[in-house]
Amino acid sequence: MLTPPRQVAAIEDVSVRRMTSDQVILDGIDWSVRAGEHWALLGANGAGKTTLLKLLGATMHPTTGSVEVLGNRLGRVDVRELRAHIGHVSTSQRVPQDATAHTVVLTGATGTVQPLWKKYDEATREQAYALLSELECKELADRPFGVCSGGQRARVLIARALMPSPSLLLLDEPFNALDLPSREDLIDALRRLAADRPGLATVTVTHHLEELPPSTSHALLLREGRTQAAGPVAEVLTGEAMTRCFGRPIEVTSQEGRWLARSGRRS
């Protein structure tokens, strides 16, 4: 009998409320992520996607329920230590614009905004170069981050997030504001990453099915803080499920592992 993949994250009956207004942001969420799974997290603005990603990233705690990440339950672990083992990529991350791409990747080893040069030995520096090469942007090593294109920045930030060799990689709208060539370069990079690192689990927040790489294995749909559907991507990314999630008629098609969603007029 095959051994089931190791559980990377488990969320059980989780709710999150905004304390000042008692607004429900997440309501009764149950979800698990296993090693080697690649999840898409979809829903309209305000559905709770970013909050759910923060729970997985150990940057906030639930109001009720339990969150376990990498075998550690939030509330019973030093979250600073836990965060060091979780890769997190967001276009809103603070990055010194004048730092070279190689320096930005190096800071992933210390989890700092500014480089801590005394902490980086030769092996760490070589690892940063290797990750830039893996993301096919080694030519950016000496280029200031601030003059890199949006797509180049996204790949550099992914390389940075991989420095501590995480088991879980969280991608918060990594395709934001990318043009078509940059989007396709990033999709291809994520596809290769999934193939080259079979134990890595990823969760990607996006608004567009067209941004999902062919390696996407699972999807979770959120609406107003509640799960609408969750499971294997072919079972979840259907016109019926997407229509329920977004509240308007949506037609979904797929071809060679890529997805397309379009909305018709309301009847």
Tab-separated table of C-alpha atoms in Angstrom:
chain	number	residue	atom	x	y	z
A	1	MET	CA	0.000	0.000	0.000
A	2	LEU	CA	1.299	3.473	-0.891
A	3	THR	CA	2.100	5.800	2.001
A	4	PRO	CA	-0.094	8.930	1.821
A	5	PRO	CA	1.753	12.244	1.382
A	6	ARG	CA	2.831	13.988	4.569
A	7	GLN	CA	0.422	16.632	5.834
A	8	VAL	CA	1.989	20.084	5.622
A	9	ALA	CA	-0.895	22.141	6.985
A	10	ALA	CA	-4.224	21.393	8.643
A	11	ILE	CA	-7.002	23.882	9.371
A	12	GLU	CA	-9.930	22.622	11.456
A	13	ASP	CA	-13.183	24.509	12.025
A	14	VAL	CA	-11.388	27.837	11.838
A	15	SER	CA	-13.134	31.164	12.129
A	16	VAL	CA	-11.626	34.644	12.168
A	17	ARG	CA	-13.491	37.700	13.400
A	18	ARG	CA	-12.419	41.321	13.343
A	19	MET	CA	-12.393	42.240	17.010
A	20	THR	CA	-13.316	45.905	16.542
A	21	SER	CA	-16.485	45.246	14.522
A	22	ASP	CA	-17.128	41.525	15.131
A	23	GLN	CA	-17.129	41.082	11.351
A	24	VAL	CA	-16.740	37.445	10.274
A	25	ILE	CA	-13.792	37.127	7.888
A	26	LEU	CA	-13.533	33.319	7.849
A	27	ASP	CA	-16.283	30.984	9.012
A	28	GLY	CA	-15.859	27.282	9.803
A	29	ILE	CA	-12.994	26.505	7.437
A	30	ASP	CA	-11.687	22.926	7.204
A	31	TRP	CA	-8.709	22.390	4.916
A	32	SER	CA	-5.542	20.339	4.658
A	33	VAL	CA	-2.511	20.651	2.408
A	34	ARG	CA	-0.178	17.724	1.804
A	35	ALA	CA	3.382	17.525	0.530
A	36	GLY	CA	3.602	17.805	-3.236
A	37	GLU	CA	0.163	19.388	-3.624
A	38	HIS	CA	-0.184	22.675	-5.498
A	39	TRP	CA	-3.283	24.605	-4.472
A	40	ALA	CA	-4.994	27.549	-6.120
A	41	LEU	CA	-6.919	29.777	-3.706
A	42	LEU	CA	-9.680	31.677	-5.511
A	43	GLY	CA	-12.527	34.004	-4.599
A	44	ALA	CA	-13.759	37.551	-5.037
A	45	ASN	CA	-12.166	40.477	-3.227
A	46	GLY	CA	-12.986	40.263	0.462
A	47	ALA	CA	-13.635	36.514	0.379
A	48	GLY	CA	-10.929	35.838	2.981
A	49	LYS	CA	-8.072	34.598	0.775
A	50	THR	CA	-5.371	36.803	2.282
A	51	THR	CA	-6.510	36.001	5.828
A	52	LEU	CA	-6.329	32.279	5.088
A	53	LEU	CA	-2.825	32.728	3.685
A	54	LYS	CA	-1.789	34.618	6.827
A	55	LEU	CA	-2.919	31.685	8.951
A	56	LEU	CA	-0.821	29.295	6.880
A	57	GLY	CA	2.101	31.693	7.094
A	58	ALA	CA	1.814	31.892	10.902
A	59	THR	CA	1.430	35.671	10.791
A	60	MET	CA	-1.946	35.645	12.539
A	61	HIS	CA	-3.987	33.333	14.769
A	62	PRO	CA	-7.582	32.174	14.338
A	63	THR	CA	-10.346	33.442	16.590
A	64	THR	CA	-11.610	29.873	17.000
A	65	GLY	CA	-10.506	26.493	15.670
A	66	SER	CA	-7.023	25.096	15.178
A	67	VAL	CA	-4.269	25.713	12.647
A	68	GLU	CA	-1.349	23.311	12.363
A	69	VAL	CA	1.552	24.113	10.049
A	70	LEU	CA	4.546	21.820	9.508
A	71	GLY	CA	3.435	19.735	12.489
A	72	ASN	CA	3.178	22.717	14.845
A	73	ARG	CA	-0.085	24.101	16.209
A	74	LEU	CA	-0.384	27.876	16.311
A	75	GLY	CA	-0.553	29.034	19.897
A	76	ARG	CA	1.809	26.298	21.048
A	77	VAL	CA	4.901	27.169	19.034
A	78	ASP	CA	7.314	30.083	18.616
A	79	VAL	CA	5.889	31.488	15.386
A	80	ARG	CA	9.131	33.342	14.616
A	81	GLU	CA	10.932	30.033	14.389
A	82	LEU	CA	8.085	28.447	12.420
A	83	ARG	CA	8.010	31.272	9.853
A	84	ALA	CA	11.652	30.580	9.050
A	85	HIS	CA	10.534	27.281	7.489
A	86	ILE	CA	7.716	28.740	5.376
A	87	GLY	CA	8.390	30.416	2.041
A	88	HIS	CA	6.252	33.512	1.435
A	89	VAL	CA	6.112	35.598	-1.727
A	90	SER	CA	4.130	38.817	-2.050
A	91	THR	CA	4.510	41.829	-4.321
A	92	SER	CA	4.052	43.993	-1.209
A	93	GLN	CA	7.205	42.626	0.465
A	94	ARG	CA	9.700	45.247	1.581
A	95	VAL	CA	12.844	44.883	-0.533
A	96	PRO	CA	15.749	47.366	-0.829
A	97	GLN	CA	15.406	48.652	-4.374
A	98	ASP	CA	19.130	49.281	-4.770
A	99	ALA	CA	20.139	45.789	-3.603
A	100	THR	CA	21.212	43.359	-6.301
A	101	ALA	CA	19.031	40.348	-7.065
A	102	HIS	CA	21.687	38.111	-5.509
A	103	THR	CA	21.625	40.155	-2.298
A	104	VAL	CA	17.828	40.015	-2.167
A	105	VAL	CA	17.950	36.221	-2.448
A	106	LEU	CA	20.619	36.073	0.278
A	107	THR	CA	18.310	37.876	2.723
A	108	GLY	CA	16.012	34.862	2.496
A	109	ALA	CA	18.600	32.924	4.509
A	110	THR	CA	18.204	35.289	7.462
A	111	GLY	CA	14.588	36.333	6.924
A	112	THR	CA	15.562	39.985	7.024
A	113	VAL	CA	14.914	43.007	4.825
A	114	GLN	CA	18.519	44.192	4.901
A	115	PRO	CA	21.416	41.765	4.360
A	116	LEU	CA	23.329	40.485	7.384
A	117	TRP	CA	26.660	39.976	5.635
A	118	LYS	CA	28.417	38.211	8.510
A	119	LYS	CA	25.756	35.472	8.415
A	120	TYR	CA	26.405	34.431	4.803
A	121	ASP	CA	29.216	31.971	4.217
A	122	GLU	CA	30.413	30.846	0.804
A	123	ALA	CA	27.971	27.935	0.673
A	124	THR	CA	25.044	30.284	1.355
A	125	ARG	CA	26.184	32.662	-1.372
A	126	GLU	CA	26.502	29.786	-3.825
A	127	GLN	CA	23.040	28.568	-2.885
A	128	ALA	CA	21.627	31.989	-3.762
A	129	TYR	CA	23.297	31.843	-7.182
A	130	ALA	CA	21.970	28.305	-7.694
A	131	LEU	CA	18.409	29.391	-6.922
A	132	LEU	CA	18.622	32.283	-9.357
A	133	SER	CA	19.787	29.761	-11.941
A	134	GLU	CA	16.936	27.381	-11.043
A	135	LEU	CA	14.435	30.200	-11.620
A	136	GLU	CA	16.232	30.990	-14.909
A	137	CYS	CA	17.254	34.495	-13.907
A	138	LYS	CA	20.944	34.078	-13.039
A	139	GLU	CA	21.756	36.958	-15.398
A	140	LEU	CA	20.027	39.247	-12.875
A	141	ALA	CA	22.469	38.446	-10.067
A	142	ASP	CA	24.229	41.820	-10.207
A	143	ARG	CA	21.244	43.881	-11.334
A	144	PRO	CA	19.557	46.200	-8.803
A	145	PHE	CA	16.173	44.809	-7.807
A	146	GLY	CA	14.524	48.157	-8.471
A	147	VAL	CA	15.294	48.091	-12.194
A	148	CYS	CA	14.122	44.507	-12.743
A	149	SER	CA	10.825	43.980	-14.538
A	150	GLY	CA	7.766	42.785	-12.652
A	151	GLY	CA	8.220	39.228	-13.854
A	152	GLN	CA	11.910	39.237	-12.977
A	153	ARG	CA	11.141	40.555	-9.498
A	154	ALA	CA	8.602	37.785	-8.945
A	155	ARG	CA	11.150	35.099	-9.814
A	156	VAL	CA	13.809	36.723	-7.615
A	157	LEU	CA	11.361	36.787	-4.690
A	158	ILE	CA	10.549	33.109	-5.221
A	159	ALA	CA	14.278	32.321	-5.185
A	160	ARG	CA	14.528	34.310	-1.937
A	161	ALA	CA	11.647	32.359	-0.414
A	162	LEU	CA	13.361	29.067	-1.293
A	163	MET	CA	16.596	29.894	0.560
A	164	PRO	CA	15.569	28.095	3.800
A	165	SER	CA	14.419	25.054	1.755
A	166	PRO	CA	10.789	25.337	2.904
A	167	SER	CA	8.242	22.537	2.728
A	168	LEU	CA	5.472	25.088	2.115
A	169	LEU	CA	5.575	27.994	-0.337
A	170	LEU	CA	2.855	30.669	-0.178
A	171	LEU	CA	2.359	32.879	-3.229
A	172	ASP	CA	0.124	35.919	-2.691
A	173	GLU	CA	-0.975	37.189	-6.104
A	174	PRO	CA	2.486	36.738	-7.682
A	175	PHE	CA	1.122	37.620	-11.132
A	176	ASN	CA	-0.132	41.043	-10.064
A	177	ALA	CA	0.440	43.651	-12.826
A	178	LEU	CA	2.505	41.318	-15.035
A	179	ASP	CA	2.299	41.604	-18.799
A	180	LEU	CA	1.634	38.509	-20.917
A	181	PRO	CA	5.283	37.454	-21.559
A	182	SER	CA	6.201	37.955	-17.887
A	183	ARG	CA	3.144	36.007	-16.788
A	184	GLU	CA	4.027	33.085	-19.027
A	185	ASP	CA	7.659	33.110	-17.833
A	186	LEU	CA	6.474	32.914	-14.229
A	187	ILE	CA	3.956	30.160	-15.001
A	188	ASP	CA	6.727	28.149	-16.631
A	189	ALA	CA	9.006	28.742	-13.627
A	190	LEU	CA	6.332	27.438	-11.234
A	191	ARG	CA	5.745	24.396	-13.441
A	192	ARG	CA	9.452	23.557	-13.376
A	193	LEU	CA	9.601	24.154	-9.627
A	194	ALA	CA	6.836	21.618	-9.037
A	195	ALA	CA	8.610	19.051	-11.215
A	196	ASP	CA	12.041	19.589	-9.650
A	197	ARG	CA	10.847	19.665	-6.007
A	198	PRO	CA	8.293	16.848	-5.645
A	199	GLY	CA	7.948	17.304	-1.884
A	200	LEU	CA	7.207	21.023	-1.998
A	201	ALA	CA	3.615	22.148	-1.354
A	202	THR	CA	2.435	25.482	-2.739
A	203	VAL	CA	-0.626	27.680	-2.227
A	204	THR	CA	-1.206	30.421	-4.798
A	205	VAL	CA	-3.727	33.226	-4.402
A	206	THR	CA	-4.907	34.513	-7.754
A	207	HIS	CA	-7.944	36.133	-9.374
A	208	HIS	CA	-7.516	34.562	-12.804
A	209	LEU	CA	-7.593	30.911	-13.860
A	210	GLU	CA	-5.338	31.815	-16.783
A	211	GLU	CA	-2.533	32.371	-14.290
A	212	LEU	CA	-2.568	28.805	-12.981
A	213	PRO	CA	0.366	26.640	-14.099
A	214	PRO	CA	-0.332	23.118	-15.398
A	215	SER	CA	1.171	21.776	-12.161
A	216	THR	CA	-1.825	23.058	-10.165
A	217	SER	CA	-3.303	19.950	-8.533
A	218	HIS	CA	-5.997	21.289	-6.184
A	219	ALA	CA	-8.201	24.342	-5.732
A	220	LEU	CA	-10.182	25.964	-2.931
A	221	LEU	CA	-12.984	28.422	-3.665
A	222	LEU	CA	-13.959	30.972	-1.011
A	223	ARG	CA	-17.035	33.168	-0.854
A	224	GLU	CA	-17.704	35.553	2.021
A	225	GLY	CA	-15.349	33.629	4.283
A	226	ARG	CA	-16.844	30.201	3.619
A	227	THR	CA	-15.581	27.294	1.561
A	228	GLN	CA	-17.584	26.804	-1.619
A	229	ALA	CA	-15.552	23.888	-2.959
A	230	ALA	CA	-12.185	22.255	-2.277
A	231	GLY	CA	-10.382	19.311	-3.811
A	232	PRO	CA	-8.701	18.114	-7.012
A	233	VAL	CA	-8.572	20.887	-9.564
A	234	ALA	CA	-10.629	19.075	-12.224
A	235	GLU	CA	-13.476	18.617	-9.715
A	236	VAL	CA	-13.434	22.160	-8.358
A	237	LEU	CA	-12.747	24.383	-11.364
A	238	THR	CA	-16.085	23.804	-13.025
A	239	GLY	CA	-18.514	26.337	-14.406
A	240	GLU	CA	-21.084	25.362	-11.796
A	241	ALA	CA	-18.704	25.772	-8.841
A	242	MET	CA	-17.229	29.024	-10.151
A	243	THR	CA	-20.722	30.411	-10.771
A	244	ARG	CA	-21.694	29.674	-7.152
A	245	CYS	CA	-18.465	31.208	-5.894
A	246	PHE	CA	-18.605	34.469	-7.840
A	247	GLY	CA	-22.370	34.879	-8.078
A	248	ARG	CA	-22.606	35.230	-11.837
A	249	PRO	CA	-22.602	32.794	-14.782
A	250	ILE	CA	-19.064	31.590	-15.498
A	251	GLU	CA	-17.950	29.191	-18.192
A	252	VAL	CA	-14.727	27.269	-17.548
A	253	THR	CA	-12.634	25.468	-20.154
A	254	SER	CA	-9.258	23.759	-19.983
A	255	GLN	CA	-6.670	22.762	-22.547
A	256	GLU	CA	-3.357	20.988	-21.952
A	257	GLY	CA	-3.445	21.782	-18.239
A	258	ARG	CA	-4.258	25.476	-18.650
A	259	TRP	CA	-7.543	27.030	-17.605
A	260	LEU	CA	-9.802	29.767	-18.955
A	261	ALA	CA	-12.819	31.374	-17.296
A	262	ARG	CA	-15.227	33.801	-18.889
A	263	SER	CA	-18.454	35.280	-17.660
A	264	GLY	CA	-21.649	35.720	-19.624
A	265	ARG	CA	-24.471	38.125	-18.971
A	266	ARG	CA	-26.805	37.537	-16.080
A	267	SER	CA	-30.170	36.308	-17.293
